[in-house]
Each structure stands twice: as C-alpha cells, then as structure tokens.
Coordinates of C-alpha atoms in Angstrom, one line a residue:
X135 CA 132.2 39.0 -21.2
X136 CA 129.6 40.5 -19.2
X137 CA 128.3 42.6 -22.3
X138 CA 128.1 39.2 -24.1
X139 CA 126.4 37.5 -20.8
X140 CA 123.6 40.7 -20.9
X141 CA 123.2 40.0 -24.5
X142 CA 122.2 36.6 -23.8
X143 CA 120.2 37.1 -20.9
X144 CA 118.0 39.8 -23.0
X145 CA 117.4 37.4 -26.0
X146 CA 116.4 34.3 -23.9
X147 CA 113.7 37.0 -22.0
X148 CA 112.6 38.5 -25.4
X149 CA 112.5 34.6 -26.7
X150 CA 110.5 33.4 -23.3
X151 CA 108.5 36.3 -23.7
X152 CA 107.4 35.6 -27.8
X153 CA 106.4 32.1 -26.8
X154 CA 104.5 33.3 -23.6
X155 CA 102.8 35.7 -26.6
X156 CA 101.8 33.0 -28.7
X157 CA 100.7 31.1 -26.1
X158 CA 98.2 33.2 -24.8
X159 CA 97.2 34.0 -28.5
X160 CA 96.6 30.2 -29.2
X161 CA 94.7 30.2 -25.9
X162 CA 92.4 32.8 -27.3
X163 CA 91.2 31.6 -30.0
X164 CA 88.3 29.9 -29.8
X165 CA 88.2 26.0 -30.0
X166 CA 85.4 24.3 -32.3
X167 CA 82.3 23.3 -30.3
X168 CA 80.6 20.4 -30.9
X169 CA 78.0 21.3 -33.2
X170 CA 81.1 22.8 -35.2
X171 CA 82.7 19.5 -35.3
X172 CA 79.2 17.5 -35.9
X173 CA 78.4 19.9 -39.0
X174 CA 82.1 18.9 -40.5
X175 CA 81.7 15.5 -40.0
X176 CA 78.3 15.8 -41.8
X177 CA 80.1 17.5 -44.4
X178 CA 82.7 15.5 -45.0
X179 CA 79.8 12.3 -44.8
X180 CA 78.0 13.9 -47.6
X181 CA 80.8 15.2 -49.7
X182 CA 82.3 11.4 -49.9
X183 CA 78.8 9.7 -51.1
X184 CA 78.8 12.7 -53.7
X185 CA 82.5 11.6 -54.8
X186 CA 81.6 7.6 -54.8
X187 CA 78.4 8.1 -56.9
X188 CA 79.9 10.2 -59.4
X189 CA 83.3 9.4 -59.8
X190 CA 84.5 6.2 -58.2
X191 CA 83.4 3.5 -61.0
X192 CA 85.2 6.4 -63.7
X193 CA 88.3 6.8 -61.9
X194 CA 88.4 3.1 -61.1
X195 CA 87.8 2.3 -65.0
X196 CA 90.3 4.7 -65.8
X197 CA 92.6 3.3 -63.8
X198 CA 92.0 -0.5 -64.4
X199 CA 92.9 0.8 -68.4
X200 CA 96.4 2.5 -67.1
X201 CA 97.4 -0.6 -65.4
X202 CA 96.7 -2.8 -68.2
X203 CA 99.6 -0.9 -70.0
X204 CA 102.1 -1.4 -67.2
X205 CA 104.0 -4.4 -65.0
X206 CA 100.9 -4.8 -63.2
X207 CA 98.6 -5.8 -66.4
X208 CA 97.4 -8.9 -64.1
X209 CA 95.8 -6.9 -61.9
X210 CA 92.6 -5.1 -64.1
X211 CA 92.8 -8.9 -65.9
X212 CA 91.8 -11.0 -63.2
X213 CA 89.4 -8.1 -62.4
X214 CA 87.9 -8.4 -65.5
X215 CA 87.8 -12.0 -65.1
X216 CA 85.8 -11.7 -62.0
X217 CA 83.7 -9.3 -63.6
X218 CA 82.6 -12.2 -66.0
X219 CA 82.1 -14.7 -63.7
X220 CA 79.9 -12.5 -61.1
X221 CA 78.0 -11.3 -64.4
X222 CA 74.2 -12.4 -62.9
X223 CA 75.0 -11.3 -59.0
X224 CA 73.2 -7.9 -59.5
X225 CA 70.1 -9.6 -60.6
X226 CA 70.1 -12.2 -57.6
X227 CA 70.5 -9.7 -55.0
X228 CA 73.8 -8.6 -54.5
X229 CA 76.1 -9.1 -51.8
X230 CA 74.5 -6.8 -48.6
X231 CA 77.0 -6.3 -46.1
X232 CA 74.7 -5.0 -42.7
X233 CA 78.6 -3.1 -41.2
X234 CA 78.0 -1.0 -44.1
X235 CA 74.3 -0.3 -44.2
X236 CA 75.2 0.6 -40.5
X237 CA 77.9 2.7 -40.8
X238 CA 78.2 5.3 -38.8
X239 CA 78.9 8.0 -41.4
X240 CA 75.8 7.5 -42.4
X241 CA 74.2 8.8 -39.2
X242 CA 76.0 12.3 -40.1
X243 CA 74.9 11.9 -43.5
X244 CA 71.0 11.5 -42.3
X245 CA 71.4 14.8 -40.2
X246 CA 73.1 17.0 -42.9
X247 CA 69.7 17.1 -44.7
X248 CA 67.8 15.8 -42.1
X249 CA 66.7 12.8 -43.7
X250 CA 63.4 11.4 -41.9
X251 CA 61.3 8.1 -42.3
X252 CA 57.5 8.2 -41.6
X253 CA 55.0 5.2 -41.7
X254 CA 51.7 5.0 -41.9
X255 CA 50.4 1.1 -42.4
X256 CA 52.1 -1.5 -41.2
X257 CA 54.0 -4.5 -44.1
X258 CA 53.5 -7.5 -42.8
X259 CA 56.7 -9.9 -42.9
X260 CA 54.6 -12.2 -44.7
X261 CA 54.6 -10.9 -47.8
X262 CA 56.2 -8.8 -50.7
X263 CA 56.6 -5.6 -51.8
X264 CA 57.6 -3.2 -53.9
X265 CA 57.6 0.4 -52.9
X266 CA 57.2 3.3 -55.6
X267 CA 59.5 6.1 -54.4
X268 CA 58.9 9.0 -55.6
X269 CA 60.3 11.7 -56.9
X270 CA 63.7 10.4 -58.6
X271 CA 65.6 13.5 -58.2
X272 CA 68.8 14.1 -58.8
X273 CA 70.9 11.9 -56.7
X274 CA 67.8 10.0 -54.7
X275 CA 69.1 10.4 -51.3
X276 CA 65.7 10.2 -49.4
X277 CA 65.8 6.8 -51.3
X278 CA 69.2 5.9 -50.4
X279 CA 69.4 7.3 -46.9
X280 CA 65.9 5.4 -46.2
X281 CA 66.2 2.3 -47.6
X282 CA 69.8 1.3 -47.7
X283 CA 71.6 2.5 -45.2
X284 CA 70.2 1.5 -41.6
X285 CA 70.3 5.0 -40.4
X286 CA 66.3 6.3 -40.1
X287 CA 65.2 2.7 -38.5
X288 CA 63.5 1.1 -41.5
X289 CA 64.0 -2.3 -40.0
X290 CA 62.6 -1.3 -36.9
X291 CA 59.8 0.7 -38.4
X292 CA 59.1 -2.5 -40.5
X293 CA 60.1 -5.2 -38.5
X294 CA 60.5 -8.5 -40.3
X295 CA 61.3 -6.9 -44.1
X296 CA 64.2 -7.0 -45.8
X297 CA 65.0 -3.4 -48.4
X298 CA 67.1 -3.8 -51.5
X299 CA 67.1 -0.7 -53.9
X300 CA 66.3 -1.4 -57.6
X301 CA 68.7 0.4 -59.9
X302 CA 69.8 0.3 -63.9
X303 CA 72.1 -2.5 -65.0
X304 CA 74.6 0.3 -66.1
X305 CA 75.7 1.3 -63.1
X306 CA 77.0 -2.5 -62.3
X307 CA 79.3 -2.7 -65.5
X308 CA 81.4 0.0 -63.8
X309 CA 84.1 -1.4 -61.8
X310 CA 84.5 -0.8 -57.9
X311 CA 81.5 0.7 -57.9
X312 CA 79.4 -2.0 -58.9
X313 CA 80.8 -3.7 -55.3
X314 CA 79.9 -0.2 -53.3
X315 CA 76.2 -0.7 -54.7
X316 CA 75.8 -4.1 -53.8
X317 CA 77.6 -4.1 -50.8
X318 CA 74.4 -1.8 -49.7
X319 CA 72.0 -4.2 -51.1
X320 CA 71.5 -2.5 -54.7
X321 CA 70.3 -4.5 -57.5
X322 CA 69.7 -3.8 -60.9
X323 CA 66.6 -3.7 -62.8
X324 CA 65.7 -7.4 -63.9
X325 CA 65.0 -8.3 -67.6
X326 CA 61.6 -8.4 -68.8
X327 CA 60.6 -11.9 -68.1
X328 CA 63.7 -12.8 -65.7
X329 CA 64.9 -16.7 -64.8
X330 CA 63.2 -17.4 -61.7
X331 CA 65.8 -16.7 -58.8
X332 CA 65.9 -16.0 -55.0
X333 CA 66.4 -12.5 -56.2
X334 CA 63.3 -11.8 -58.2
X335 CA 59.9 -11.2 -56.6
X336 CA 56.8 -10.1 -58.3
X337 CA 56.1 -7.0 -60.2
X338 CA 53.7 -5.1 -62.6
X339 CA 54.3 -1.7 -61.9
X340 CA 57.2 0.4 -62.8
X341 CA 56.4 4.1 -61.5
X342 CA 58.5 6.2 -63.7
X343 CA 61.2 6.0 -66.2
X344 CA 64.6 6.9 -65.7
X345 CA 65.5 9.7 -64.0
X346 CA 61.3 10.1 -63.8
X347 CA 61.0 7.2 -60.9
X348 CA 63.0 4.5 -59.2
X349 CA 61.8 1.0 -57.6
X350 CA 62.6 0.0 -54.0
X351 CA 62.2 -4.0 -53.6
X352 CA 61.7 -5.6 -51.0
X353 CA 61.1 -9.2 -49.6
X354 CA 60.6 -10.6 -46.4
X355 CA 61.8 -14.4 -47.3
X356 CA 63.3 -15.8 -49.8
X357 CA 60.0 -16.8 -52.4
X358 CA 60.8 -16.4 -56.3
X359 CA 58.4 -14.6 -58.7
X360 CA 55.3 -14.5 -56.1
X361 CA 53.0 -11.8 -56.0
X362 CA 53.8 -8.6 -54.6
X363 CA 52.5 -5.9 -53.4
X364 CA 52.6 -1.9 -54.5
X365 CA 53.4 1.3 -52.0
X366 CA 53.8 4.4 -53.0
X367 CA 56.1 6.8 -51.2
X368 CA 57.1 9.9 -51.8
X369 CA 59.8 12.2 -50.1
X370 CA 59.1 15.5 -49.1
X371 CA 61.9 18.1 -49.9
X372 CA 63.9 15.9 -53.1
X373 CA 63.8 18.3 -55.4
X374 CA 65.1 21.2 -53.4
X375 CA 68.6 19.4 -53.1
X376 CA 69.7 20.9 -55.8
X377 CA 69.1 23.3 -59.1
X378 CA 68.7 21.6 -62.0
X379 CA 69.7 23.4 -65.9
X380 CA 66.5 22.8 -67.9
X381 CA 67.2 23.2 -71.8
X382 CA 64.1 24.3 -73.9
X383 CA 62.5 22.3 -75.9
X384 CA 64.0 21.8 -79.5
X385 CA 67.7 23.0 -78.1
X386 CA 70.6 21.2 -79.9
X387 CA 71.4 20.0 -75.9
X388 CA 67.8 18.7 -75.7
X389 CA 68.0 16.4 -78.3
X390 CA 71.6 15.3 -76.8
X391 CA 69.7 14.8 -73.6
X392 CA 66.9 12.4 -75.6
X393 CA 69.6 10.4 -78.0
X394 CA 71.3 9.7 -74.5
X395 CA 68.1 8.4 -73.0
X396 CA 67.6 5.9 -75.8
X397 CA 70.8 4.3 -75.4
X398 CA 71.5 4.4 -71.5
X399 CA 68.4 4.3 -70.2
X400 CA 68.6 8.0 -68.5
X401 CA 68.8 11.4 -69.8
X402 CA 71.9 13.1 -68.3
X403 CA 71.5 16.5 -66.6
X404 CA 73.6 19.5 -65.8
X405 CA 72.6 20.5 -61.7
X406 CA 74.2 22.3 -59.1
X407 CA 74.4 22.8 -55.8
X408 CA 76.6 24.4 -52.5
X409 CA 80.2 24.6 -52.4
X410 CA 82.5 22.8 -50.1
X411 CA 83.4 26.1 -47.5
X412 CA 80.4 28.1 -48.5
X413 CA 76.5 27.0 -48.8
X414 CA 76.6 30.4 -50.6
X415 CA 78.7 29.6 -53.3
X416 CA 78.1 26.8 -55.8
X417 CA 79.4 23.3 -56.4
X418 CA 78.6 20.0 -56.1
X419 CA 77.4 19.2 -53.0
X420 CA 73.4 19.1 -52.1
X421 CA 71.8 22.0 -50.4
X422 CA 70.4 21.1 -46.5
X423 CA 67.4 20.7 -47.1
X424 CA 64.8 18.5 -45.2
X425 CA 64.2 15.0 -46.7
X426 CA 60.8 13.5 -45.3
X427 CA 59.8 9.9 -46.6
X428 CA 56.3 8.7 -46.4
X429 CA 55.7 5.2 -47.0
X430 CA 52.2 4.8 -47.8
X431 CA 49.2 1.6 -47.9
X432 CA 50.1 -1.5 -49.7
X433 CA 47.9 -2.3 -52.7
X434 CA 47.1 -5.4 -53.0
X435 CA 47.7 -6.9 -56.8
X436 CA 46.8 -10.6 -58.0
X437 CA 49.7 -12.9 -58.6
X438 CA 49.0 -13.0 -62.4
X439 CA 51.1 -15.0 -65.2
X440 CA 50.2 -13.0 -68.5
X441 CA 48.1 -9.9 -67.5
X442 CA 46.5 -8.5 -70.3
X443 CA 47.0 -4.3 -70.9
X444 CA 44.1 -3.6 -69.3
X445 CA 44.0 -5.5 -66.1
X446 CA 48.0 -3.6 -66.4
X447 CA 46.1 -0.3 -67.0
X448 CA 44.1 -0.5 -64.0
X449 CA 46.3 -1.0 -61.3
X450 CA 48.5 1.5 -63.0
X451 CA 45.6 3.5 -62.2
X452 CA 45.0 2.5 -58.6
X453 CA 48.6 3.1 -57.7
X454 CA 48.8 6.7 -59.3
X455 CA 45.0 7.2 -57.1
X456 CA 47.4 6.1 -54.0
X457 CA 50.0 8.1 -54.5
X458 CA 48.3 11.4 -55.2
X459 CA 46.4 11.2 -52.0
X460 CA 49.5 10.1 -50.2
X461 CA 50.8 13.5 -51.6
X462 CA 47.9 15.3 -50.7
X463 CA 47.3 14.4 -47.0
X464 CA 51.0 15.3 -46.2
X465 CA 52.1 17.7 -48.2
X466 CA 51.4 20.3 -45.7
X467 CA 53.0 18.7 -42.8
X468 CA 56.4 18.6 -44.4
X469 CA 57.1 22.0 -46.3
X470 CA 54.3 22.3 -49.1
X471 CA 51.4 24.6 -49.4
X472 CA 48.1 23.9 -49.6
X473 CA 48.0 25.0 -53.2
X474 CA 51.0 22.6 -54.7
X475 CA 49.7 19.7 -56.8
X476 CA 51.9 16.7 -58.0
X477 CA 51.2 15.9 -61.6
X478 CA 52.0 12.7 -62.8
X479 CA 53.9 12.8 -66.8

C-alpha cells in the first residue's frame, strides 16, 4: 500500500512539475507588441478589400446560379427581381452609407501603404467638379482610399464637397458587389448624353481609357447637368503596388488582351504582388508602398450644350498642361527623381 501511495505521490510531483515547465515556457515566449498586432490588422484590412474586389460579385454569381437549382430557387429570383428594378440606381448616385466610408478598417488599410492626401487649392462648395486621377493602376487604391473611404480627411480637407467615384457599368451587373460599390458612393460611368438626374453633373473630359484613367465626381449640391470643373490629380507611388506581366506586341495573349477591351471596356491583366506570411514571396496582395495623392487647380470649363471638337480639343489640352506640371512640381517630394517624366498615351 505504501509502495502504491509513493507511486502516486511521485507522478502527481512529476505531473505538477511538467505543468510548472510549460508554464514558465509559455511565460517566455514573447507576447506580440502593438505594432505586431497593428501590422496584422493592416494585413488582414488589405487582404479583405483584395478578396471583395476580385471575387465577391463571382462567388456571389456563382452562388445565386447553385441556389436556383435547389429548395431555395426564390432566393437568387427575387434577387434578380430587385436587380431589375434598381437597374438606373448606379447612374443616380448610388446608395452612400457614411458607417462604411468611415469604417474603421479602413484606417489600417490607409497605414498598410501609407496612403496620404495633399491639397494645394482650395474647391469651393459652390461648385462642381470632376477630378482626373491619375494613374489607374492596378487596383486604384490611392483612388479608393482618398476618395471613398473617409480615412485621409477629404471632407475636412475640402469642406463642403461631396466625393463619389466614377466606375464602368460592368462592375454593377455583378451581384453583392454592385451593393459594396455603392454603399461607398461608386457610380458608374453615365451614357453619352445621360437623362438629366440628381446624379449627373457636367463633363467634357474623360482622362484615360480603361485601365489608362478613372474619373472621380464630385458635387457639392444637388444641381443636374451644370458646368463642372476639371482637376487633375495624380498619386505618387500607384504603380509600385504591384508587378504587372506585359505581353509583347503581336503575342497571341496581346490580341486576347485587345478583343477583351472591345467588348468590356478594359483589357485584363496578369500582376502580382506579396504573399500573405511573407512580403518576400509572391501572391496577391499589394506591396507597402507609399501612396501620395495630390489634388491639383481647378480648370475652369464653360457650361457648353454641343461643343464642337475643337473647343473639346483645347481643354483636352489645358488639362494635360495641368497635369504635367502637377507631376512635375512634386514628383520629387514624394519618391521620383528629377529625371522621371510622365508621358501621356
């Protein structure tokens, strides 16, 4: 009995002993610090705008097709239903929810980059605009970061004006996704003489084409088809987000890339950029890389029913003068040499 009793007594030491061990071995290791846990929440921020922009209308489509072969067929019906009915609601503005523009995720978002807003004239409330932002890049997150979410103070840099980012009608036939975009004030690109609306506000100028430019509209009221004013803007560090696979000219991919851009509106593009555990290892995510914005001088252009080509040409003209010496007085502030040039195609 005694023998048994020892026994005992020895595995309950060796057992207090093992967990005294681990103890002290999880008391050794190090806990995360805080700009551990801030860099993993800026992960994470990134990593789930990555995943809504490129698959969350897919996967929802996909999805919406499953169900409509199941018990639950009413579901991606009624869907589709309200689809039909909320056809024109892109065009008129979408429906801007400010908790979401000023979500807090998108504070870690802004610093994974940095993303940073700069302005140098002041838009009056007054009137409206339409800012030129430049370049397109892959996924336009100095766009997006600036001018939808609320996260780098454009409203209180520009007191009085109201952002909505312009974007093509595509991207609002995909389900779910078309609510994420206009939840954040996105709109799509109107028609060429659009229905006068609350939602559409003067415009000559489209800088760019496709993937080559995007248009930022704003308005500070509620004024249909009146004149607006041009700014250029161009963010500093876009195009170092991620590496882009360029196909030669006359390549059998090439030519995909072209018969794509004649029926979507875009040519598609194969890019890469850091993994998820490693910025050493490649995947989808954007490199950190620092995103500077500079909002340049409004250019004033008449409010003009049926401008001819040429009074079109010339303030094409004007705005591409505006927007190389916006480039040019700050591309050395923010990462450039003195030597880099910006050439417009």
């Amino acid at each position: 009995m005694k023998t048994i009793i020892a026994a005992c007594s020895q595995n309950l030491s060796g057992s207090r002993a093992s967990i005294q061990t681990a103890l002290r071995t999880l008391l050794a290791v190090p806990w995360p610090s805080q700009r551990d846990i801030g860099s993993a929440l800026q992960l994470l921020a990134v990593l789930q705008w990555v995943l809504s922009f490129l698959l969350l209308g897919i996967v929802s489509l996909l999805l919406l097709i499953y169900l409509l072969f199941t018990s639950l067929w009413l579901i991606p019906v009624l869907y589709l239903a309200w689809i039909i009915f909320d056809w024109d609601t892109p065009e008129k503005g979408g429906r801007r929810l400010s908790c979401l523009r000023r979500w807090t995720v998108w504070k870690h978002f802004r610093d994974y980059f940095p993303v940073k807003l700069v302005k140098t004239h002041d838009l009056s409330p007054s009137h409206n605009y339409i800012i030129g932002s430049h370049p397109h890049g892959i996924l336009c997150v100095g766009a997006f970061c600036n001018f939808i979410t609320g996260s780098t103070g454009f409203e209180e840099l520009f007191p009085g004006i109201r952002s909505s980012l312009t974007t093509l009608a595509g991207n609002f036939r995909l389900p779910l996704f078309r609510e994420y975009l206009m939840s954040g004030g996105e709109r799509c690109l109107p028609c060429p003489a659009p229905a006068p609306s609350e939602g559409n506000t003067g415009g000559m100028v489209l800088p760019g084409r496709g993937r080559a430019g995007m248009l930022i509209r704003l308005r500070s009221a509620p004024s249909p088809r009146l004149r607006a004013f041009l700014v250029p803007s161009f963010s500093f560090g876009e195009n170092d987000l991620f590496r882009q696979v360029v196909f030669e000219e006359g390549s059998w991919m090439r030519s995909i890339q072209r018969r794509f851009q004649k029926m979507i509106g875009f040519a598609p593009c194969l890019f890469y950029g850091r993994g998820l555990t490693s910025c050493r290892s490649r995947g989808f995510l954007p490199y950190a890389r620092p995103i500077t914005t500079v909002v340049g001088e409004p250019l004033a252009v008449p409010k003009v029913e049926n401008p001819s080509r040429e009074l079109v040409d010339r303030y094409h003209e004007l705005y591409i003068r505006a927007l190389l010496k916006l480039f040019n007085e700050n591309k050395t502030k923010y990462g450039m040499s003195e030597s880099d040039e910006l050439h417009i195609l």
